[in-house]
Amino acid sequence: MGRADFYLSYHPADLSWAQWLGWVLEHNGYTVFVQDWVLKPGENIVARKAQALDRCEFTLAVVTRAYLAAPACRDDWTSAFLQDPDGRDRLICVQTEACDIPRQMRVRGVIELLDRAEDDALAVLLDRLDPGRRRPSPGSRPGFPRTGAAEAGPRFPAVPPRIFNVPPRNDHFTGRLDHLRGLHEHLGAAVTVLQAALHGLGGVGKSQVAIEYAHRYATSYDIIWWVAAEKPAVMQAGLSSLAAALDIPFTGDQRRQTEALYAELRRRGSWLIIYDNAEAPEDLYPLPEGGRVLITSRNPNWANLATVMSMDVLTDDEASGFLDKRLTTGGTRDYGSTADVRELTERLGFLPLALEQAAAFIQAAGISVQDYLGLLSTSPRDALSASPPVGYAQTVVDTWMLSLDKIEKDCPDAYWLLVFCAFLAPDQVPRRLLGRPESHLPRRLSGVVTNPSRYFAAVTALRRFSMVNASSEELSLHRLVQWVVRQRAHRSGRQPSELGPV
């Protein structure tokens, strides 16, 4: 790349501000490096960013609480602060929310855009960057990708969609960049209607990704509506609330109201509906047309209705980063060592809901991570079954117990296959081993795994609730799922030996 005026430094959560600032600057004659516009998949991000920082005259930092807490963002602004041989004060801070900005970042002053209307924010920004004059507007608009943006440019980030019904953003949300960018690329494609489905184990963070997506990309839509979809009656109530928000009267006939809602959505176009925790495609069919649909589900079988994205647990670094962020208060890190945090993330299998529960327990009890590890060893049920964290309806144990109740009722073969696997090593149970006559399985399971129809039906039922990961070669289950299944079997008095004689 050649020389440029500004390197735009921002946290991924503040992408909407980066897009607005980038558009404003380029529309007023500046050249800007914006990572999400320029970098391509497979590029060496670290090397490319270092090159851009070196070749841009100034670093424009979008300063928020998330920005100040992120190590990668800290690297950006400290580089601009330290690599300033000619004393030009290369770091310029744009503050978009209330936060305590370090003194060394304030050398050039701070451009405060929080609580300003768009015209005022635009005038303040341009005047501070280039006092007394404006660069002439270029003849063409910048060619960066954007979804649903009006001809005048992206929506000012401080202005939410006109109709917005989404749970509050999680300030401790960490990682999942690939999923968020994948959703944005797919839902941002220029076609008539697009659906995407996130599926995975209960507690893996599907709903949190959907919430973060809705807030992060809110400026791409005029309407964003959250629909709890686990039960048909609750889902219908959510759609009726959207109809009311769009001034569609209820005449006493839900079917006609839904038809009127779908017709209105086809007319409007720029909308996103999130169906959270849907159980099966047939429960949602037909979907509205003319906008975007995002589905979260434990069921992986959405390929006929939506593009499917699988979600697994957090990576080691993401899990440790989440706990660090979640447990650090007032800049103080006194809850335990890095080694303790790593051990806890491993013990909990990197599962987001379990990590959130642990953090809430540690803070509420005023204990250390090491204390919680001790409780997890001596009284795991007490550690994992405390009240659900704020913003969650259930604990991870309760979530899975409900799934197990339903599996046992609807498909006993699946339930007992899961119980048997739970008393083996949790990872990589060979499917071929289960099907051998010499495997010495209990009689009831022997009849299941040697009958292809019953065996496939059992595995399908477990996959529908994401209780197992299944390939053509093996079955595996999360270590906490293993523990919950064992506890349920112990409490009911029905363990593998109860399946029948070998």
Short mmCIF file of C-alpha atoms in Angstrom, two decimals:
data_model
loop_
_atom_site.label_atom_id
_atom_site.label_comp_id
_atom_site.label_asym_id
_atom_site.label_seq_id
_atom_site.Cartn_x
_atom_site.Cartn_y
_atom_site.Cartn_z
CA MET A 1 0.00 0.00 0.00
CA GLY A 2 1.08 3.61 -0.57
CA ARG A 3 1.04 6.44 1.94
CA ALA A 4 -2.27 7.19 3.65
CA ASP A 5 -3.59 9.80 6.04
CA PHE A 6 -5.13 7.64 8.74
CA TYR A 7 -4.79 4.17 10.17
CA LEU A 8 -8.17 3.51 11.82
CA SER A 9 -7.65 1.52 15.02
CA TYR A 10 -10.77 0.02 16.63
CA HIS A 11 -12.12 -2.95 18.54
CA PRO A 12 -14.25 -5.32 16.42
CA ALA A 13 -17.25 -4.52 18.61
CA ASP A 14 -17.05 -0.93 17.34
CA LEU A 15 -17.06 -1.76 13.63
CA SER A 16 -20.09 0.46 12.97
CA TRP A 17 -18.14 3.49 14.24
CA ALA A 18 -15.14 2.48 12.13
CA GLN A 19 -17.33 2.26 9.02
CA TRP A 20 -18.93 5.64 9.65
CA LEU A 21 -15.61 7.37 10.40
CA GLY A 22 -13.94 5.75 7.40
CA TRP A 23 -16.73 6.79 5.07
CA VAL A 24 -16.78 10.37 6.40
CA LEU A 25 -13.01 10.76 6.08
CA GLU A 26 -12.74 9.32 2.58
CA HIS A 27 -15.78 11.32 1.45
CA ASN A 28 -13.91 14.43 2.61
CA GLY A 29 -10.73 13.69 0.72
CA TYR A 30 -8.65 11.72 3.22
CA THR A 31 -7.20 8.27 2.64
CA VAL A 32 -7.90 5.69 5.33
CA PHE A 33 -6.74 2.16 6.16
CA VAL A 34 -9.65 0.19 7.68
CA GLN A 35 -8.77 -3.42 8.44
CA ASP A 36 -12.23 -4.83 7.65
CA TRP A 37 -12.25 -3.14 4.23
CA VAL A 38 -8.73 -4.01 3.15
CA LEU A 39 -7.52 -7.30 4.61
CA LYS A 40 -8.36 -10.49 2.74
CA PRO A 41 -8.77 -14.03 4.14
CA GLY A 42 -5.42 -15.77 4.46
CA GLU A 43 -3.34 -12.60 4.69
CA ASN A 44 -0.74 -12.16 7.42
CA ILE A 45 -2.76 -9.75 9.54
CA VAL A 46 0.06 -8.86 11.92
CA ALA A 47 2.50 -8.02 9.12
CA ARG A 48 -0.10 -6.08 7.12
CA LYS A 49 -1.16 -4.03 10.14
CA ALA A 50 2.46 -3.23 10.99
CA GLN A 51 3.01 -2.06 7.42
CA ALA A 52 -0.12 0.09 7.52
CA LEU A 53 0.84 1.67 10.85
CA ASP A 54 4.21 2.61 9.39
CA ARG A 55 2.80 4.10 6.18
CA CYS A 56 -0.07 6.11 7.65
CA GLU A 57 0.60 9.62 8.93
CA PHE A 58 -1.72 9.29 11.90
CA THR A 59 -3.45 6.59 13.94
CA LEU A 60 -7.10 7.42 14.62
CA ALA A 61 -8.21 5.36 17.62
CA VAL A 62 -11.92 4.71 18.25
CA VAL A 63 -11.77 4.70 22.04
CA THR A 64 -14.31 2.66 24.02
CA ARG A 65 -14.13 0.43 27.08
CA ALA A 66 -13.66 -2.60 24.82
CA TYR A 67 -10.82 -0.83 22.98
CA LEU A 68 -8.96 0.04 26.17
CA ALA A 69 -9.24 -3.53 27.47
CA ALA A 70 -8.02 -5.31 24.33
CA PRO A 71 -4.28 -6.14 24.07
CA ALA A 72 -4.32 -5.89 20.24
CA CYS A 73 -5.78 -2.37 20.41
CA ARG A 74 -3.24 -1.41 23.06
CA ASP A 75 -0.50 -2.48 20.67
CA ASP A 76 -1.93 -0.14 18.00
CA TRP A 77 -2.05 2.99 20.09
CA THR A 78 1.23 2.40 21.90
CA SER A 79 2.94 1.94 18.53
CA ALA A 80 1.58 5.28 17.36
CA PHE A 81 2.59 6.88 20.65
CA LEU A 82 6.13 5.50 20.69
CA GLN A 83 6.99 5.60 16.98
CA ASP A 84 6.85 9.36 16.65
CA PRO A 85 10.42 10.48 15.86
CA ASP A 86 9.43 13.88 14.48
CA GLY A 87 7.12 14.78 17.35
CA ARG A 88 3.94 15.06 15.27
CA ASP A 89 1.77 13.36 17.91
CA ARG A 90 0.61 10.63 15.55
CA LEU A 91 -2.10 9.33 17.89
CA ILE A 92 -5.56 10.93 17.64
CA CYS A 93 -8.32 9.64 19.91
CA VAL A 94 -12.01 9.66 18.99
CA GLN A 95 -14.09 8.89 22.07
CA THR A 96 -17.50 7.34 21.36
CA GLU A 97 -18.56 6.20 24.86
CA ALA A 98 -17.83 7.12 28.46
CA CYS A 99 -14.52 5.62 29.61
CA ASP A 100 -11.32 6.63 31.40
CA ILE A 101 -8.70 7.38 28.74
CA PRO A 102 -5.05 7.06 29.88
CA ARG A 103 -3.12 10.32 30.13
CA GLN A 104 -0.56 9.32 27.50
CA MET A 105 -3.34 8.91 24.94
CA ARG A 106 -4.47 12.50 25.50
CA VAL A 107 -1.33 14.24 24.24
CA ARG A 108 -3.11 15.57 21.16
CA GLY A 109 -6.43 15.92 22.95
CA VAL A 110 -9.55 13.81 22.48
CA ILE A 111 -12.29 14.25 19.88
CA GLU A 112 -15.43 13.54 21.90
CA LEU A 113 -18.36 12.29 19.82
CA LEU A 114 -20.43 10.72 22.57
CA ASP A 115 -23.91 12.20 23.10
CA ARG A 116 -23.70 14.29 19.90
CA ALA A 117 -26.14 14.42 17.01
CA GLU A 118 -24.72 13.38 13.65
CA ASP A 119 -24.29 16.88 12.18
CA ASP A 120 -22.59 18.11 15.35
CA ALA A 121 -20.32 15.03 15.49
CA LEU A 122 -19.35 15.50 11.83
CA ALA A 123 -18.48 19.17 12.32
CA VAL A 124 -16.46 18.50 15.49
CA LEU A 125 -14.54 15.65 13.84
CA LEU A 126 -13.56 17.51 10.69
CA ASP A 127 -12.73 20.74 12.48
CA ARG A 128 -10.41 19.00 14.95
CA LEU A 129 -8.65 17.03 12.22
CA ASP A 130 -8.14 20.01 9.92
CA PRO A 131 -8.92 23.31 11.73
CA GLY A 132 -10.23 26.15 9.63
CA ARG A 133 -10.68 24.33 6.34
CA ARG A 134 -12.24 21.31 4.69
CA ARG A 135 -10.70 19.15 2.03
CA PRO A 136 -12.75 19.08 -1.17
CA SER A 137 -15.12 16.14 -1.54
CA PRO A 138 -13.95 13.55 -4.10
CA GLY A 139 -15.98 12.91 -7.20
CA SER A 140 -16.84 9.34 -6.26
CA ARG A 141 -17.79 7.60 -3.08
CA PRO A 142 -15.41 5.18 -1.38
CA GLY A 143 -15.87 1.61 -2.51
CA PHE A 144 -15.90 -0.24 0.79
CA PRO A 145 -18.39 -3.02 1.39
CA ARG A 146 -21.48 -2.21 3.41
CA THR A 147 -24.87 -3.77 3.93
CA GLY A 148 -28.12 -1.88 3.69
CA ALA A 149 -26.39 1.53 3.80
CA ALA A 150 -28.26 4.46 2.40
CA GLU A 151 -26.85 6.40 -0.56
CA ALA A 152 -25.71 9.08 1.86
CA GLY A 153 -23.40 6.59 3.60
CA PRO A 154 -23.68 4.28 6.59
CA ARG A 155 -26.07 5.18 9.38
CA PHE A 156 -24.60 7.24 12.21
CA PRO A 157 -23.80 4.62 14.91
CA ALA A 158 -25.42 6.58 17.72
CA VAL A 159 -28.78 6.25 15.93
CA PRO A 160 -30.20 2.73 16.48
CA PRO A 161 -32.61 1.03 14.08
CA ARG A 162 -36.09 2.54 14.28
CA ILE A 163 -37.48 -0.77 15.55
CA PHE A 164 -35.03 -2.68 17.77
CA ASN A 165 -35.91 -5.51 20.15
CA VAL A 166 -32.80 -7.46 21.20
CA PRO A 167 -31.50 -8.49 24.65
CA PRO A 168 -28.81 -6.23 26.11
CA ARG A 169 -25.27 -6.56 24.83
CA ASN A 170 -22.86 -8.64 26.91
CA ASP A 171 -19.99 -6.35 27.92
CA HIS A 172 -17.80 -9.41 28.53
CA PHE A 173 -18.33 -10.96 25.11
CA THR A 174 -15.02 -12.38 23.87
CA GLY A 175 -13.80 -13.96 20.64
CA ARG A 176 -16.04 -15.54 17.98
CA LEU A 177 -14.74 -13.19 15.28
CA ASP A 178 -14.90 -15.87 12.60
CA HIS A 179 -18.56 -16.56 13.34
CA LEU A 180 -19.49 -12.87 13.44
CA ARG A 181 -17.68 -12.09 10.20
CA GLY A 182 -19.07 -15.21 8.57
CA LEU A 183 -22.60 -14.20 9.49
CA HIS A 184 -22.05 -10.67 8.24
CA GLU A 185 -20.63 -11.84 4.92
CA HIS A 186 -23.48 -14.26 4.39
CA LEU A 187 -26.34 -12.06 5.57
CA GLY A 188 -24.81 -9.08 3.78
CA ALA A 189 -24.92 -10.69 0.33
CA ALA A 190 -27.01 -8.85 -2.25
CA VAL A 191 -29.84 -11.34 -2.70
CA THR A 192 -33.55 -11.24 -1.95
CA VAL A 193 -33.61 -13.30 1.24
CA LEU A 194 -30.98 -15.07 3.28
CA GLN A 195 -31.15 -17.28 6.33
CA ALA A 196 -28.31 -18.47 8.56
CA ALA A 197 -28.49 -21.03 11.37
CA LEU A 198 -26.05 -21.30 14.29
CA HIS A 199 -26.14 -24.70 15.94
CA GLY A 200 -24.27 -26.29 18.82
CA LEU A 201 -24.42 -27.71 22.32
CA GLY A 202 -26.57 -25.92 24.89
CA GLY A 203 -24.37 -23.39 26.71
CA VAL A 204 -21.88 -23.01 23.85
CA GLY A 205 -22.89 -19.36 23.29
CA LYS A 206 -25.16 -19.37 20.23
CA SER A 207 -27.56 -16.79 21.64
CA GLN A 208 -24.68 -14.57 22.79
CA VAL A 209 -23.21 -14.56 19.27
CA ALA A 210 -26.63 -13.64 17.86
CA ILE A 211 -27.01 -10.81 20.39
CA GLU A 212 -23.52 -9.49 19.63
CA TYR A 213 -24.16 -9.70 15.88
CA ALA A 214 -27.40 -7.71 16.23
CA HIS A 215 -25.69 -4.93 18.21
CA ARG A 216 -22.45 -4.90 16.24
CA TYR A 217 -24.16 -4.65 12.84
CA ALA A 218 -27.25 -2.72 13.92
CA THR A 219 -26.58 0.08 11.43
CA SER A 220 -27.08 -2.40 8.58
CA TYR A 221 -30.80 -2.75 9.30
CA ASP A 222 -33.89 -0.64 9.89
CA ILE A 223 -35.63 -3.37 11.92
CA ILE A 224 -34.07 -5.98 14.21
CA TRP A 225 -36.40 -8.23 16.19
CA TRP A 226 -35.65 -11.06 18.63
CA VAL A 227 -38.12 -13.97 18.75
CA ALA A 228 -37.88 -16.69 21.42
CA ALA A 229 -38.63 -19.77 19.31
CA GLU A 230 -38.35 -22.80 21.59
CA LYS A 231 -42.14 -23.12 21.95
CA PRO A 232 -44.66 -22.35 19.17
CA ALA A 233 -46.93 -20.25 21.41
CA VAL A 234 -44.05 -18.10 22.62
CA MET A 235 -42.74 -17.71 19.06
CA GLN A 236 -46.16 -16.58 17.85
CA ALA A 237 -46.32 -14.03 20.66
CA GLY A 238 -42.96 -12.65 19.53
CA LEU A 239 -44.16 -12.27 15.95
CA SER A 240 -47.38 -10.64 17.18
CA SER A 241 -45.30 -8.11 19.12
CA LEU A 242 -43.38 -7.30 15.93
CA ALA A 243 -46.67 -6.87 14.08
CA ALA A 244 -47.82 -4.43 16.76
CA ALA A 245 -44.54 -2.50 16.47
CA LEU A 246 -45.23 -2.18 12.73
CA ASP A 247 -48.79 -0.94 13.42
CA ILE A 248 -50.41 -4.07 12.02
CA PRO A 249 -53.73 -4.48 13.86
CA PHE A 250 -54.72 -7.79 15.42
CA THR A 251 -58.16 -8.87 14.18
CA GLY A 252 -58.43 -12.00 16.32
CA ASP A 253 -57.00 -14.33 13.66
CA GLN A 254 -53.31 -15.12 14.23
CA ARG A 255 -52.86 -16.70 10.80
CA ARG A 256 -54.11 -13.57 9.05
CA GLN A 257 -52.00 -11.35 11.28
CA THR A 258 -48.89 -13.38 10.39
CA GLU A 259 -49.75 -13.14 6.68
CA ALA A 260 -50.13 -9.35 7.04
CA LEU A 261 -46.79 -9.19 8.91
CA TYR A 262 -44.99 -11.17 6.21
CA ALA A 263 -46.47 -8.94 3.51
CA GLU A 264 -45.27 -5.82 5.35
CA LEU A 265 -41.79 -7.30 5.78
CA ARG A 266 -41.61 -8.06 2.03
CA ARG A 267 -42.39 -4.41 1.39
CA ARG A 268 -39.77 -3.06 3.80
CA GLY A 269 -36.75 -5.23 3.01
CA SER A 270 -34.08 -3.95 5.43
CA TRP A 271 -34.78 -6.14 8.44
CA LEU A 272 -33.32 -8.94 10.55
CA ILE A 273 -35.38 -11.42 12.58
CA ILE A 274 -33.56 -13.67 15.06
CA TYR A 275 -35.31 -16.91 16.00
CA ASP A 276 -33.58 -18.01 19.19
CA ASN A 277 -33.39 -21.62 20.34
CA ALA A 278 -35.58 -23.07 17.59
CA GLU A 279 -36.06 -26.82 17.77
CA ALA A 280 -36.78 -27.89 14.18
CA PRO A 281 -37.14 -26.39 10.68
CA GLU A 282 -40.79 -27.39 10.42
CA ASP A 283 -41.57 -25.18 13.43
CA LEU A 284 -40.45 -22.06 11.53
CA TYR A 285 -41.67 -22.84 8.02
CA PRO A 286 -42.55 -20.73 6.13
CA LEU A 287 -40.09 -17.99 7.00
CA PRO A 288 -40.74 -14.35 6.08
CA GLU A 289 -39.16 -13.12 2.85
CA GLY A 290 -37.50 -9.89 1.79
CA GLY A 291 -34.91 -9.51 4.56
CA ARG A 292 -32.55 -11.54 6.73
CA VAL A 293 -33.18 -14.37 9.21
CA LEU A 294 -30.79 -15.71 11.85
CA ILE A 295 -31.63 -18.93 13.71
CA THR A 296 -29.98 -20.39 16.80
CA SER A 297 -30.59 -24.05 17.60
CA ARG A 298 -29.13 -27.17 19.14
CA ASN A 299 -30.43 -29.03 16.10
CA PRO A 300 -27.91 -29.18 13.18
CA ASN A 301 -30.52 -30.12 10.55
CA TRP A 302 -31.22 -26.76 8.89
CA ALA A 303 -29.52 -27.22 5.51
CA ASN A 304 -32.81 -27.14 3.55
CA LEU A 305 -33.78 -23.82 5.08
CA ALA A 306 -30.59 -21.92 5.91
CA THR A 307 -26.83 -21.81 5.65
CA VAL A 308 -25.61 -23.79 8.65
CA MET A 309 -22.74 -22.68 10.89
CA SER A 310 -21.53 -25.00 13.64
CA MET A 311 -20.36 -23.57 16.97
CA ASP A 312 -17.92 -25.34 19.23
CA VAL A 313 -16.51 -24.35 22.61
CA LEU A 314 -14.08 -21.43 22.97
CA THR A 315 -10.41 -21.81 22.19
CA ASP A 316 -7.97 -21.94 25.09
CA ASP A 317 -6.97 -18.28 24.59
CA GLU A 318 -10.58 -17.11 24.16
CA ALA A 319 -11.70 -18.91 27.32
CA SER A 320 -8.82 -17.49 29.39
CA GLY A 321 -9.40 -14.04 27.91
CA PHE A 322 -13.09 -14.22 28.80
CA LEU A 323 -12.39 -15.10 32.44
CA ASP A 324 -9.74 -12.39 32.72
CA LYS A 325 -12.15 -9.83 31.33
CA ARG A 326 -15.07 -11.11 33.40
CA LEU A 327 -13.23 -11.21 36.72
CA THR A 328 -11.12 -8.05 36.46
CA THR A 329 -12.82 -5.20 38.34
CA GLY A 330 -11.63 -1.62 38.35
CA GLY A 331 -8.42 -2.65 36.62
CA THR A 332 -7.55 -4.92 39.56
CA ARG A 333 -6.60 -8.54 38.87
CA ASP A 334 -6.60 -10.25 42.27
CA TYR A 335 -8.65 -13.39 41.63
CA GLY A 336 -5.81 -15.80 40.87
CA SER A 337 -2.85 -16.71 38.74
CA THR A 338 -2.77 -17.27 35.00
CA ALA A 339 -2.13 -20.95 35.67
CA ASP A 340 -5.25 -21.17 37.85
CA VAL A 341 -7.35 -19.54 35.14
CA ARG A 342 -6.01 -21.95 32.53
CA GLU A 343 -6.76 -24.92 34.76
CA LEU A 344 -10.32 -23.74 35.34
CA THR A 345 -11.01 -23.26 31.64
CA GLU A 346 -9.74 -26.79 30.98
CA ARG A 347 -11.79 -28.29 33.82
CA LEU A 348 -14.92 -26.65 32.43
CA GLY A 349 -14.15 -27.76 28.89
CA PHE A 350 -13.95 -24.17 27.55
CA LEU A 351 -17.78 -23.98 27.62
CA PRO A 352 -18.96 -20.33 27.72
CA LEU A 353 -22.00 -20.78 29.98
CA ALA A 354 -20.01 -22.86 32.47
CA LEU A 355 -17.28 -20.19 32.48
CA GLU A 356 -19.87 -17.45 33.05
CA GLN A 357 -21.39 -19.42 35.94
CA ALA A 358 -17.97 -19.92 37.49
CA ALA A 359 -17.12 -16.22 37.20
CA ALA A 360 -20.47 -15.19 38.72
CA PHE A 361 -19.96 -17.64 41.60
CA ILE A 362 -16.39 -16.45 42.25
CA GLN A 363 -17.44 -12.79 42.33
CA ALA A 364 -20.57 -13.36 44.42
CA ALA A 365 -18.72 -15.45 47.01
CA GLY A 366 -15.63 -13.21 47.00
CA ILE A 367 -13.32 -16.20 46.47
CA SER A 368 -10.37 -16.91 44.23
CA VAL A 369 -10.19 -19.12 41.16
CA GLN A 370 -8.18 -21.61 43.23
CA ASP A 371 -10.97 -21.74 45.83
CA TYR A 372 -13.50 -22.47 43.10
CA LEU A 373 -11.27 -25.21 41.68
CA GLY A 374 -11.28 -26.82 45.13
CA LEU A 375 -15.09 -26.68 45.26
CA LEU A 376 -15.26 -28.13 41.77
CA SER A 377 -13.19 -31.09 42.97
CA THR A 378 -15.04 -31.75 46.23
CA SER A 379 -18.61 -30.63 45.42
CA PRO A 380 -19.00 -30.27 41.64
CA ARG A 381 -22.79 -30.17 41.80
CA ASP A 382 -22.67 -27.18 44.18
CA ALA A 383 -20.19 -25.45 41.89
CA LEU A 384 -22.18 -26.05 38.71
CA SER A 385 -25.77 -25.81 39.96
CA ALA A 386 -25.82 -22.41 41.64
CA SER A 387 -28.33 -19.81 40.46
CA PRO A 388 -28.05 -18.95 36.76
CA PRO A 389 -25.96 -15.86 35.97
CA VAL A 390 -27.69 -12.56 35.24
CA GLY A 391 -29.12 -12.62 31.73
CA TYR A 392 -29.44 -16.42 31.59
CA ALA A 393 -32.64 -18.37 32.25
CA GLN A 394 -30.92 -21.58 33.37
CA THR A 395 -27.67 -23.03 34.59
CA VAL A 396 -25.74 -25.33 32.31
CA VAL A 397 -26.86 -28.33 34.38
CA ASP A 398 -30.53 -27.34 34.17
CA THR A 399 -30.23 -26.77 30.41
CA TRP A 400 -28.93 -30.27 29.81
CA MET A 401 -31.24 -31.96 32.33
CA LEU A 402 -34.24 -30.68 30.34
CA SER A 403 -32.71 -32.03 27.14
CA LEU A 404 -32.07 -35.39 28.79
CA ASP A 405 -35.66 -35.57 30.03
CA LYS A 406 -36.92 -35.00 26.51
CA ILE A 407 -34.48 -37.49 24.95
CA GLU A 408 -35.41 -40.22 27.44
CA LYS A 409 -39.12 -39.65 26.82
CA ASP A 410 -38.98 -39.40 23.02
CA CYS A 411 -36.17 -41.85 22.21
CA PRO A 412 -35.15 -44.22 25.04
CA ASP A 413 -32.63 -45.94 22.75
CA ALA A 414 -30.79 -42.62 22.37
CA TYR A 415 -30.85 -41.92 26.08
CA TRP A 416 -29.37 -45.26 27.07
CA LEU A 417 -26.75 -45.06 24.34
CA LEU A 418 -25.72 -41.70 25.80
CA VAL A 419 -25.65 -43.10 29.36
CA PHE A 420 -23.43 -45.97 28.24
CA CYS A 421 -21.04 -43.61 26.40
CA ALA A 422 -20.92 -41.32 29.46
CA PHE A 423 -19.27 -44.11 31.45
CA LEU A 424 -16.54 -44.47 28.81
CA ALA A 425 -13.82 -41.96 27.96
CA PRO A 426 -15.72 -38.96 26.56
CA ASP A 427 -13.71 -38.50 23.37
CA GLN A 428 -13.55 -40.65 20.27
CA VAL A 429 -15.74 -43.63 21.12
CA PRO A 430 -15.33 -45.81 18.00
CA ARG A 431 -18.67 -46.56 16.38
CA ARG A 432 -17.36 -49.79 14.92
CA LEU A 433 -16.46 -50.98 18.43
CA LEU A 434 -20.04 -50.48 19.62
CA GLY A 435 -21.35 -52.61 16.79
CA ARG A 436 -19.13 -55.67 17.37
CA PRO A 437 -20.72 -58.74 18.97
CA GLU A 438 -17.68 -59.14 21.21
CA SER A 439 -18.09 -55.60 22.61
CA HIS A 440 -20.00 -57.12 25.58
CA LEU A 441 -22.68 -54.45 25.51
CA PRO A 442 -25.73 -54.79 27.72
CA ARG A 443 -28.46 -56.70 25.94
CA ARG A 444 -30.67 -53.67 25.35
CA LEU A 445 -27.92 -51.66 23.72
CA SER A 446 -26.73 -54.65 21.73
CA GLY A 447 -30.14 -54.73 20.12
CA VAL A 448 -29.84 -51.03 19.28
CA VAL A 449 -26.34 -50.87 17.78
CA THR A 450 -26.73 -54.09 15.76
CA ASN A 451 -29.96 -52.79 14.22
CA PRO A 452 -28.96 -50.02 11.76
CA SER A 453 -32.37 -48.34 11.80
CA ARG A 454 -32.54 -48.11 15.60
CA TYR A 455 -28.87 -47.14 15.90
CA PHE A 456 -29.06 -44.34 13.33
CA ALA A 457 -32.30 -43.08 14.89
CA ALA A 458 -30.63 -42.98 18.32
CA VAL A 459 -27.59 -41.07 17.07
CA THR A 460 -29.84 -38.68 15.12
CA ALA A 461 -31.82 -37.92 18.28
CA LEU A 462 -28.64 -37.17 20.24
CA ARG A 463 -27.32 -34.94 17.44
CA ARG A 464 -30.62 -33.05 17.31
CA PHE A 465 -29.87 -31.82 20.84
CA SER A 466 -26.12 -31.53 20.13
CA MET A 467 -25.45 -33.91 23.02
CA VAL A 468 -22.83 -35.76 20.96
CA ASN A 469 -20.53 -34.97 18.09
CA ALA A 470 -20.85 -37.77 15.57
CA SER A 471 -18.77 -38.68 12.56
CA SER A 472 -18.85 -41.81 10.46
CA GLU A 473 -16.07 -43.21 12.65
CA GLU A 474 -16.74 -42.12 16.22
CA LEU A 475 -18.91 -40.49 18.86
CA SER A 476 -17.72 -37.96 21.43
CA LEU A 477 -19.34 -35.82 24.12
CA HIS A 478 -18.32 -32.82 26.14
CA ARG A 479 -16.76 -33.67 29.52
CA LEU A 480 -19.42 -31.69 31.39
CA VAL A 481 -22.18 -33.46 29.46
CA GLN A 482 -20.53 -36.70 30.56
CA TRP A 483 -20.61 -35.58 34.19
CA VAL A 484 -24.27 -34.45 34.04
CA VAL A 485 -25.39 -37.69 32.39
CA ARG A 486 -23.55 -39.72 35.03
CA GLN A 487 -25.11 -37.68 37.84
CA ARG A 488 -28.58 -38.16 36.40
CA ALA A 489 -27.99 -41.90 36.09
CA HIS A 490 -26.73 -42.11 39.68
CA ARG A 491 -29.72 -40.14 41.03
CA SER A 492 -32.21 -42.29 39.14
CA GLY A 493 -30.45 -45.48 40.19
CA ARG A 494 -30.32 -46.58 36.57
CA GLN A 495 -26.72 -47.04 35.47
CA PRO A 496 -25.38 -49.05 32.52
CA SER A 497 -25.80 -52.25 34.51
CA GLU A 498 -29.53 -51.49 34.63
CA LEU A 499 -29.75 -51.75 30.84
CA GLY A 500 -30.03 -55.49 31.10
CA PRO A 501 -27.62 -58.40 31.43
CA VAL A 502 -24.59 -58.60 29.20
#
